[in-house]
Coordinates of C-alpha atoms in Angstrom, one line a residue:
Chain A
M30 CA 129.2 76.1 -93.3
G31 CA 130.0 79.2 -95.3
L32 CA 126.4 79.8 -96.1
I33 CA 125.3 79.3 -92.5
R34 CA 127.9 81.8 -91.5
K35 CA 126.4 84.4 -93.7
I36 CA 122.8 83.5 -92.8
L37 CA 123.5 83.7 -89.0
N38 CA 124.9 87.2 -89.0
S39 CA 121.9 88.4 -87.0
R40 CA 124.0 89.5 -84.1
S41 CA 126.3 92.6 -84.1
K42 CA 130.0 92.0 -83.7
D43 CA 129.8 93.1 -80.0
E44 CA 127.0 90.7 -79.3
D45 CA 128.9 87.9 -81.0
G46 CA 131.9 88.7 -78.8
N47 CA 129.8 88.6 -75.6
F48 CA 128.2 85.4 -76.7
F49 CA 131.5 83.8 -77.5
V50 CA 132.9 84.7 -74.0
H51 CA 129.8 83.4 -72.2
L52 CA 129.8 80.3 -74.4
Q53 CA 133.3 79.4 -73.6
R54 CA 132.7 79.9 -69.9
V55 CA 129.7 77.6 -70.1
L56 CA 131.5 74.9 -72.2
G57 CA 134.8 75.0 -70.3
F58 CA 136.6 74.6 -73.6
K59 CA 137.2 76.6 -76.7
P60 CA 134.7 75.8 -79.5
K61 CA 136.2 74.8 -82.8
D62 CA 133.1 75.4 -85.0
F63 CA 131.5 78.5 -83.6
E64 CA 128.7 78.4 -86.2
V65 CA 127.1 75.2 -84.9
Y66 CA 126.7 76.9 -81.5
K67 CA 125.0 79.9 -83.2
V68 CA 122.5 77.4 -84.6
A69 CA 122.0 76.1 -81.1
F70 CA 121.0 79.6 -80.0
T71 CA 118.7 80.5 -83.0
H72 CA 115.0 80.3 -82.4
R73 CA 112.6 79.2 -85.1
S74 CA 110.8 82.5 -85.1
T75 CA 113.8 84.0 -86.9
N76 CA 112.6 82.0 -89.9
I77 CA 116.2 81.5 -91.2
K78 CA 116.6 78.9 -93.9
D79 CA 119.5 77.4 -95.8
D80 CA 119.7 77.4 -99.6
Q81 CA 117.8 74.2 -99.8
G82 CA 115.0 75.8 -97.8
N83 CA 115.7 73.8 -94.7
P84 CA 115.0 75.8 -91.5
I85 CA 118.0 76.7 -89.4
N86 CA 117.2 76.8 -85.7
Y87 CA 118.0 74.8 -82.6
E88 CA 115.1 72.3 -82.8
R89 CA 116.9 69.5 -84.7
L90 CA 119.9 69.9 -82.3
E91 CA 117.6 69.3 -79.4
F92 CA 116.9 65.8 -80.9
L93 CA 120.6 65.1 -81.2
G94 CA 121.5 66.5 -77.8
D95 CA 118.7 64.5 -76.1
A96 CA 120.1 61.3 -77.5
M97 CA 123.6 62.1 -76.4
L98 CA 122.5 63.1 -72.9
S99 CA 120.6 59.8 -72.6
A100 CA 123.7 57.8 -73.8
V101 CA 126.0 59.5 -71.3
I102 CA 123.7 59.2 -68.4
S103 CA 123.0 55.6 -69.2
K104 CA 126.7 54.8 -69.1
Y105 CA 127.0 56.7 -65.8
L106 CA 124.1 54.7 -64.2
Y107 CA 125.4 51.4 -65.6
E108 CA 128.6 51.9 -63.7
E109 CA 127.3 53.6 -60.6
A110 CA 124.4 51.3 -59.9
P111 CA 125.7 47.8 -60.3
A112 CA 122.8 46.4 -58.3
G113 CA 120.1 48.1 -60.3
D114 CA 118.3 46.1 -63.0
E115 CA 117.1 47.4 -66.4
G116 CA 113.9 48.8 -65.0
Y117 CA 115.7 50.6 -62.2
L118 CA 118.2 52.1 -64.5
T119 CA 115.5 53.3 -66.9
K120 CA 113.6 55.0 -64.0
M121 CA 116.7 56.7 -62.7
R122 CA 117.6 58.0 -66.2
S123 CA 114.2 59.5 -66.7
K124 CA 114.5 61.3 -63.3
I125 CA 117.9 62.8 -64.3
V126 CA 116.8 63.9 -67.7
S127 CA 113.3 65.1 -66.6
R128 CA 111.9 68.2 -68.1
E129 CA 112.1 70.1 -64.8
H130 CA 115.7 69.1 -64.3
L131 CA 116.8 70.1 -67.9
N132 CA 114.9 73.4 -67.5
E133 CA 116.8 74.1 -64.3
L134 CA 120.1 73.3 -66.0
G135 CA 119.3 75.7 -68.9
K136 CA 118.3 78.4 -66.5
E137 CA 121.4 78.0 -64.3
L138 CA 123.6 78.5 -67.4
R139 CA 121.6 81.5 -68.5
L140 CA 121.2 80.1 -72.0
L141 CA 118.1 82.1 -72.9
D142 CA 120.1 85.4 -72.5
Y143 CA 121.9 84.6 -75.8
V144 CA 119.1 83.3 -77.9
V145 CA 118.4 85.1 -81.2
S146 CA 114.7 85.3 -81.7
S147 CA 112.1 87.4 -83.5
I148 CA 109.6 87.3 -80.8
S149 CA 109.8 88.5 -77.2
K150 CA 111.7 86.2 -74.8
E151 CA 109.0 86.8 -72.2
S152 CA 106.6 84.9 -74.4
F153 CA 108.6 81.7 -74.1
G154 CA 107.4 79.0 -71.7
D155 CA 109.6 77.3 -69.1
N156 CA 110.6 74.5 -71.5
V157 CA 112.8 76.8 -73.6
H158 CA 115.5 76.4 -71.0
G159 CA 115.7 72.6 -71.2
N160 CA 115.4 72.7 -75.0
L161 CA 118.4 75.1 -75.2
F162 CA 120.3 72.8 -72.9
E163 CA 119.7 69.8 -75.1
A164 CA 120.5 71.8 -78.3
L165 CA 123.8 72.9 -76.7
V166 CA 124.7 69.3 -76.0
G167 CA 123.9 68.5 -79.6
A168 CA 126.1 71.3 -80.8
I169 CA 129.0 70.1 -78.6
Y170 CA 128.7 66.6 -80.1
L171 CA 128.8 68.0 -83.7
D172 CA 131.7 70.4 -82.8
R173 CA 133.9 68.0 -80.8
G174 CA 132.4 64.5 -80.7
Y175 CA 131.2 62.1 -78.1
N176 CA 134.0 62.4 -75.5
Y177 CA 133.7 66.2 -75.2
C178 CA 129.9 65.7 -74.8
E179 CA 130.5 63.2 -72.0
R180 CA 132.9 65.5 -70.2
F181 CA 130.5 68.4 -70.5
I182 CA 127.6 66.4 -69.1
N183 CA 129.8 65.1 -66.3
K184 CA 130.8 68.6 -65.3
R185 CA 127.4 70.3 -65.7
V186 CA 124.9 67.6 -64.9
I187 CA 126.3 64.6 -63.1
K188 CA 128.9 66.1 -60.7
P189 CA 126.9 69.0 -59.4
H190 CA 123.4 67.5 -59.5
V191 CA 123.2 63.7 -59.6
D192 CA 123.0 61.7 -56.4
I193 CA 121.5 58.3 -57.0
E194 CA 120.4 57.7 -53.4
R195 CA 118.8 61.0 -53.2
L196 CA 117.1 60.5 -56.6
E197 CA 115.6 57.4 -55.2
G198 CA 114.1 59.6 -52.6
K199 CA 114.4 56.8 -50.2
I200 CA 117.8 56.9 -48.7
I201 CA 119.6 59.8 -47.1
S202 CA 121.9 57.7 -45.0
Y203 CA 122.4 53.9 -45.2
K204 CA 123.8 54.0 -41.7
S205 CA 120.6 55.4 -40.2
L206 CA 118.5 53.1 -42.3
L207 CA 120.5 50.1 -41.0
I208 CA 120.3 51.2 -37.4
E209 CA 116.6 51.7 -37.7
W210 CA 116.2 48.2 -39.0
C211 CA 118.4 46.6 -36.3
Q212 CA 116.4 48.4 -33.6
K213 CA 113.2 47.2 -35.1
E214 CA 114.4 43.6 -35.5
K215 CA 116.1 43.7 -32.0
K216 CA 119.5 43.0 -33.5
S217 CA 122.7 44.3 -32.0
F218 CA 125.1 46.2 -34.3
Y219 CA 128.6 47.4 -33.9
F220 CA 130.8 49.6 -36.1
N221 CA 134.5 48.7 -35.4
V222 CA 136.5 51.6 -36.8
F223 CA 140.3 51.8 -36.8
E224 CA 142.9 53.7 -38.7
D225 CA 144.3 51.8 -41.6
N226 CA 146.5 53.9 -43.9
G227 CA 147.9 51.0 -45.8
N228 CA 150.2 52.3 -48.5
D229 CA 148.2 55.5 -48.9
V230 CA 149.7 58.9 -48.2
L231 CA 146.3 60.1 -46.9
K232 CA 144.9 59.0 -43.6
H233 CA 142.4 56.2 -44.1
F234 CA 139.9 54.5 -41.9
A235 CA 138.7 50.9 -42.0
V236 CA 135.5 49.7 -40.5
K237 CA 134.0 46.3 -39.8
L238 CA 130.3 46.3 -39.3
S239 CA 128.9 43.5 -37.2
I240 CA 125.3 42.6 -36.7
D241 CA 124.5 40.1 -33.9
N242 CA 128.2 39.7 -33.5
K243 CA 128.8 38.6 -37.1
V244 CA 130.8 40.7 -39.4
I245 CA 128.5 41.6 -42.3
A246 CA 130.5 44.2 -44.2
K247 CA 133.8 45.9 -44.4
A248 CA 134.8 49.2 -45.9
R249 CA 137.7 51.7 -46.1
A250 CA 137.6 55.4 -46.7
T251 CA 139.3 58.8 -45.9
S252 CA 137.0 59.6 -43.0
K253 CA 135.3 57.6 -40.2
K254 CA 131.9 58.8 -41.4
K255 CA 132.5 57.8 -45.0
A256 CA 133.8 54.4 -44.1
E257 CA 130.8 53.7 -41.8
E258 CA 128.4 54.8 -44.5
A259 CA 130.1 52.7 -47.1
A260 CA 130.0 49.6 -44.8
A261 CA 126.3 50.3 -44.0
K262 CA 125.6 50.5 -47.7
R263 CA 127.2 47.2 -48.4
A264 CA 125.4 45.6 -45.5
Y265 CA 122.2 47.1 -46.8
F266 CA 122.6 45.4 -50.2
A267 CA 123.6 42.2 -48.5
L268 CA 120.5 42.2 -46.3
Q269 CA 118.3 43.8 -48.9
S270 CA 115.6 41.1 -49.1
Q271 CA 115.1 41.3 -45.3
I272 CA 115.3 45.1 -45.1
E273 CA 112.9 45.8 -47.9
N274 CA 110.0 45.0 -45.7
L275 CA 111.1 47.8 -43.3
Chain B
M1 CA 137.3 41.2 -63.8
G2 CA 139.1 38.3 -62.2
L3 CA 136.0 37.2 -60.4
I4 CA 133.7 37.5 -63.4
R5 CA 136.2 35.4 -65.3
K6 CA 135.9 32.6 -62.7
I7 CA 132.1 33.0 -62.5
L8 CA 131.6 32.8 -66.2
N9 CA 133.4 29.6 -66.8
S10 CA 130.2 27.9 -67.7
R11 CA 131.5 27.1 -71.2
S12 CA 134.0 24.5 -72.1
K13 CA 137.3 25.6 -73.6
D14 CA 136.1 24.4 -77.0
E15 CA 132.8 26.3 -76.8
D16 CA 134.7 29.4 -75.7
G17 CA 136.9 29.0 -78.8
N18 CA 133.9 28.7 -81.2
F19 CA 132.2 31.7 -79.5
F20 CA 135.3 33.8 -79.8
V21 CA 135.6 33.0 -83.5
H22 CA 132.0 33.7 -84.2
L23 CA 132.1 36.9 -82.1
Q24 CA 135.1 38.2 -84.0
R25 CA 133.3 37.6 -87.3
V26 CA 130.2 39.4 -86.0
L27 CA 132.2 42.3 -84.6
G28 CA 134.6 42.8 -87.4
F29 CA 137.4 43.5 -84.9
K30 CA 139.2 41.8 -82.1
P31 CA 137.7 42.2 -78.7
K32 CA 140.0 43.5 -76.0
D33 CA 137.9 42.5 -73.0
F34 CA 136.4 39.1 -73.8
E35 CA 134.7 38.9 -70.5
V36 CA 132.3 41.7 -71.1
Y37 CA 131.0 39.9 -74.2
K38 CA 130.5 36.8 -72.1
V39 CA 128.2 38.8 -69.9
A40 CA 126.4 39.9 -73.1
F41 CA 125.6 36.2 -73.9
T42 CA 124.7 35.1 -70.3
H43 CA 121.0 34.6 -69.7
R44 CA 119.5 35.5 -66.3
S45 CA 118.4 31.9 -65.8
T46 CA 122.0 30.9 -65.1
N47 CA 121.6 32.9 -61.9
I48 CA 125.2 34.0 -61.8
K49 CA 126.0 36.7 -59.2
D50 CA 129.2 38.7 -58.4
D51 CA 130.6 38.8 -54.9
Q52 CA 128.3 41.7 -53.9
G53 CA 125.3 39.6 -54.9
N54 CA 124.6 41.5 -58.1
P55 CA 123.2 39.4 -60.9
I56 CA 125.5 38.9 -63.9
N57 CA 123.6 38.6 -67.2
Y58 CA 122.9 40.6 -70.3
E59 CA 119.9 42.6 -69.1
R60 CA 121.8 45.7 -67.9
L61 CA 123.9 45.7 -71.1
E62 CA 120.6 45.9 -73.0
F63 CA 119.9 49.2 -71.3
L64 CA 123.3 50.6 -72.2
G65 CA 123.2 49.3 -75.8
D66 CA 119.8 50.6 -76.4
A67 CA 121.0 54.1 -75.5
M68 CA 124.1 53.9 -77.6
L69 CA 122.1 52.6 -80.6
S70 CA 119.8 55.5 -80.2
A71 CA 122.6 58.0 -80.1
V72 CA 124.3 56.7 -83.2
I73 CA 121.1 56.5 -85.2
S74 CA 120.2 60.0 -84.1
K75 CA 123.5 61.3 -85.4
Y76 CA 123.0 59.5 -88.7
L77 CA 119.5 60.8 -89.2
Y78 CA 120.5 64.4 -88.2
E79 CA 123.0 64.3 -91.0
E80 CA 121.0 62.3 -93.6
A81 CA 117.7 64.1 -93.3
P82 CA 118.5 67.8 -93.1
A83 CA 114.9 68.6 -94.1
G84 CA 113.4 66.6 -91.3
D85 CA 112.2 68.4 -88.1
E86 CA 112.4 67.0 -84.6
G87 CA 109.2 65.1 -85.0
Y88 CA 110.2 63.5 -88.2
L89 CA 113.6 62.5 -86.8
T90 CA 112.0 60.9 -83.8
K91 CA 109.6 58.9 -85.9
M92 CA 112.3 57.7 -88.2
R93 CA 114.5 56.7 -85.3
S94 CA 111.8 54.6 -83.7
K95 CA 111.2 52.8 -87.0
I96 CA 114.9 51.9 -87.2
V97 CA 115.2 50.7 -83.7
S98 CA 111.8 49.0 -83.6
R99 CA 111.5 45.7 -81.8
E100 CA 110.9 43.8 -85.1
H101 CA 114.0 45.3 -86.7
L102 CA 116.2 44.6 -83.7
N103 CA 114.9 41.0 -83.6
E104 CA 115.8 40.6 -87.2
L105 CA 119.3 41.9 -86.6
G106 CA 119.9 39.6 -83.7
K107 CA 118.6 36.6 -85.8
E108 CA 120.7 37.5 -88.8
L109 CA 123.8 37.4 -86.6
R110 CA 122.8 34.1 -85.0
L111 CA 123.4 35.6 -81.5
L112 CA 121.1 33.1 -79.7
D113 CA 123.4 30.2 -80.8
Y114 CA 126.0 31.4 -78.3
V115 CA 123.8 32.2 -75.3
V116 CA 124.5 30.4 -72.0
S117 CA 121.3 29.6 -70.4
S118 CA 119.9 27.2 -67.8
I119 CA 116.5 26.9 -69.6
S120 CA 115.8 25.6 -73.1
K121 CA 116.4 28.1 -75.9
E122 CA 113.1 27.0 -77.4
S123 CA 111.3 28.6 -74.6
F124 CA 112.6 32.1 -75.5
G125 CA 110.3 34.4 -77.3
D126 CA 111.2 36.4 -80.4
N127 CA 112.4 39.4 -78.4
V128 CA 115.5 37.6 -77.2
H129 CA 117.2 38.3 -80.5
G130 CA 116.7 42.0 -80.3
N131 CA 117.7 42.0 -76.6
L132 CA 120.9 40.2 -77.4
F133 CA 121.7 42.6 -80.2
E134 CA 121.3 45.6 -77.8
A135 CA 123.4 43.8 -75.2
L136 CA 126.1 43.2 -77.8
V137 CA 126.2 47.0 -78.6
G138 CA 126.5 47.7 -74.9
A139 CA 129.4 45.3 -74.6
I140 CA 131.1 46.9 -77.6
Y141 CA 130.8 50.3 -75.9
L142 CA 132.3 49.0 -72.7
D143 CA 135.1 47.2 -74.5
R144 CA 136.1 49.8 -77.1
G145 CA 134.1 53.0 -76.5
Y146 CA 131.7 55.1 -78.6
N147 CA 133.6 55.2 -81.9
Y148 CA 133.7 51.4 -82.3
C149 CA 130.1 51.3 -81.3
E150 CA 129.3 53.8 -84.1
R151 CA 131.4 51.8 -86.6
F152 CA 129.7 48.6 -85.7
I153 CA 126.2 50.1 -86.0
N154 CA 127.1 51.6 -89.3
K155 CA 128.3 48.3 -90.6
R156 CA 125.6 46.1 -89.2
V157 CA 122.5 48.3 -89.1
I158 CA 122.7 51.4 -91.2
K159 CA 124.5 50.3 -94.3
P160 CA 122.7 47.0 -94.9
H161 CA 119.3 47.9 -93.6
V162 CA 118.5 51.6 -93.3
D163 CA 116.9 53.2 -96.3
I164 CA 115.2 56.5 -95.4
E165 CA 112.9 56.5 -98.5
R166 CA 111.7 53.0 -97.6
L167 CA 111.2 54.0 -94.0
E168 CA 109.2 56.9 -95.0
G169 CA 106.9 54.5 -96.8
K170 CA 107.5 56.4 -100.0
I171 CA 109.3 53.5 -101.7
I172 CA 108.0 50.0 -101.2
S173 CA 109.8 48.4 -104.1
Y174 CA 112.7 49.7 -106.1
K175 CA 111.9 47.2 -108.7
S176 CA 108.5 48.6 -109.4
L177 CA 109.8 52.1 -109.2
L178 CA 112.4 51.3 -111.8
I179 CA 110.0 49.5 -114.1
E180 CA 107.7 52.5 -113.9
W181 CA 110.5 54.8 -114.9
C182 CA 111.6 52.6 -117.8
Q183 CA 108.1 52.4 -119.2
K184 CA 107.7 56.2 -118.9
E185 CA 111.0 56.8 -120.5
K186 CA 110.4 54.1 -123.2
K187 CA 113.5 52.1 -122.1
S188 CA 113.8 48.3 -122.3
F189 CA 114.8 46.5 -119.1
Y190 CA 115.8 42.9 -118.4
F191 CA 116.5 41.0 -115.2
N192 CA 118.8 38.1 -115.9
V193 CA 118.5 35.8 -112.9
F194 CA 120.6 32.7 -112.4
E195 CA 121.6 30.3 -109.6
D196 CA 125.0 31.2 -108.1
N197 CA 125.8 29.4 -104.9
G198 CA 129.5 30.3 -104.8
N199 CA 131.0 28.9 -101.6
D200 CA 127.8 29.3 -99.7
V201 CA 126.0 26.4 -98.2
L202 CA 122.7 28.1 -98.8
K203 CA 121.2 28.5 -102.3
H204 CA 121.9 31.9 -103.8
F205 CA 120.7 33.7 -106.8
A206 CA 122.6 36.3 -108.8
V207 CA 121.0 38.9 -111.1
K208 CA 122.2 41.2 -113.8
L209 CA 119.9 44.1 -114.5
S210 CA 120.2 45.6 -118.0
I211 CA 118.5 48.8 -119.2
D212 CA 118.6 49.4 -122.9
N213 CA 120.8 46.3 -123.3
K214 CA 123.4 47.7 -121.0
V215 CA 124.2 46.0 -117.6
I216 CA 123.4 48.7 -115.0
A217 CA 123.6 46.7 -111.8
K218 CA 124.3 43.3 -110.3
A219 CA 123.3 41.7 -107.1
R220 CA 123.2 38.4 -105.2
A221 CA 120.9 37.2 -102.5
T222 CA 119.2 34.1 -101.1
S223 CA 116.0 34.5 -103.2
K224 CA 115.2 35.6 -106.7
K225 CA 113.0 38.4 -105.4
K226 CA 115.6 39.7 -103.0
A227 CA 118.3 39.7 -105.7
E228 CA 116.1 41.6 -108.1
E229 CA 115.1 44.1 -105.6
A230 CA 118.8 44.6 -104.5
A231 CA 119.8 45.1 -108.2
A232 CA 116.9 47.5 -108.8
K233 CA 118.0 49.5 -105.7
R234 CA 121.5 49.8 -107.0
A235 CA 120.3 50.9 -110.4
Y236 CA 118.0 53.4 -108.7
F237 CA 120.9 55.0 -106.9
A238 CA 123.0 54.9 -110.1
L239 CA 120.3 56.6 -112.1
Q240 CA 119.0 58.8 -109.2
S241 CA 119.4 62.2 -110.8
Q242 CA 117.4 61.1 -113.9
I243 CA 114.8 59.2 -111.9
E244 CA 114.1 61.9 -109.3
N245 CA 111.9 63.8 -111.8
L246 CA 109.6 60.8 -112.0

């Protein structure tokens, strides 16, 4: 890395300091190998090469980061969508790592501000934001390994932005979906909610959802609304084959 | 997992024992969560479902394993091919994780032998082998995490099978490359091939490759051709600095 250190001295000490501060804020941890992040913010127009003549810029890190992003999101979907088959999981993953979404993420983190480039940043297209985001993920992997990568993606992508039902574009509320279906099918429904704290310190509510006087699903959560929604969701999956024709 | 344990009791105790022994040999380590591997060897035709009605079979694990495989191979290529740009890396990765290659890997490890299925295994197409390989990688990830996954892929995919020169289509045969070099350099060469079954049930051949009457490399394989090629490859790497100017 000594060589890359020398090569990448295209920022002033002050600029480096600002970059480092911003980077640490974005990452949420202290980088060990600062140099790899410099590569992640170096545009090909700088024409920097190592002593073997290999170009040094963020494009190869994009390749690496894209693969890591895909692995982490796959694991998330595998766990969060136990009812989804392979085709469903693949579709959801490509929605999450869509070009538009990655571009938004890169913009949100103001990554372009810190890019070293020999051409004007105004000439970049929109995709530079997503590319920088991918390269940053690649750099995190090289600096700190898979687990840091996963934590970063959870914090910056999954927690603030991913909502499976919403991605599906179908379902905003399972409760209203179920009510709609019951009305259409002329079935009675009843949410029986009661306080049930069990051994928990927090207040909890339990709910039994009955359709045509038969208990179809139960759930328990920290609010009435959440418990009802959870029960409705379970009922939805239990009745899926009938509801899908809605 | 208690439920899955009950559900997956479709093997006898004896079969489970055999499966466990074979699995451990394939993995090269002791599984912690045996159940997840059972899922990886359960075909959809068994129609097993969990108590939420979600199907339990290896198809979702394929999705996960495919992503992990891709991440590990990407990291390998990133490091091994510093001169390759994003396009090159992407092309090489898809060669390594090609359908044909994954099918070969699955066959080599005899994964199909341990699948639980309600339909005849003869009716499966060739892709079942690759699918099982992917599912196994997914199971390793769930059981032991990313680092075990990486070690397994290094051991089972990269070390024995990945050869960047060959993938690039530059080197089709190390044997012919070596012969060409010997002729140019006016060196004598001799492949001494003999049958050597050792403790194996299958017929095996061993070969000693001598250059200028000095044994340079040895190898052993299931055919004369394979053994010669393997020895030539070893000799190639041993002599690489001299050969590269060829």
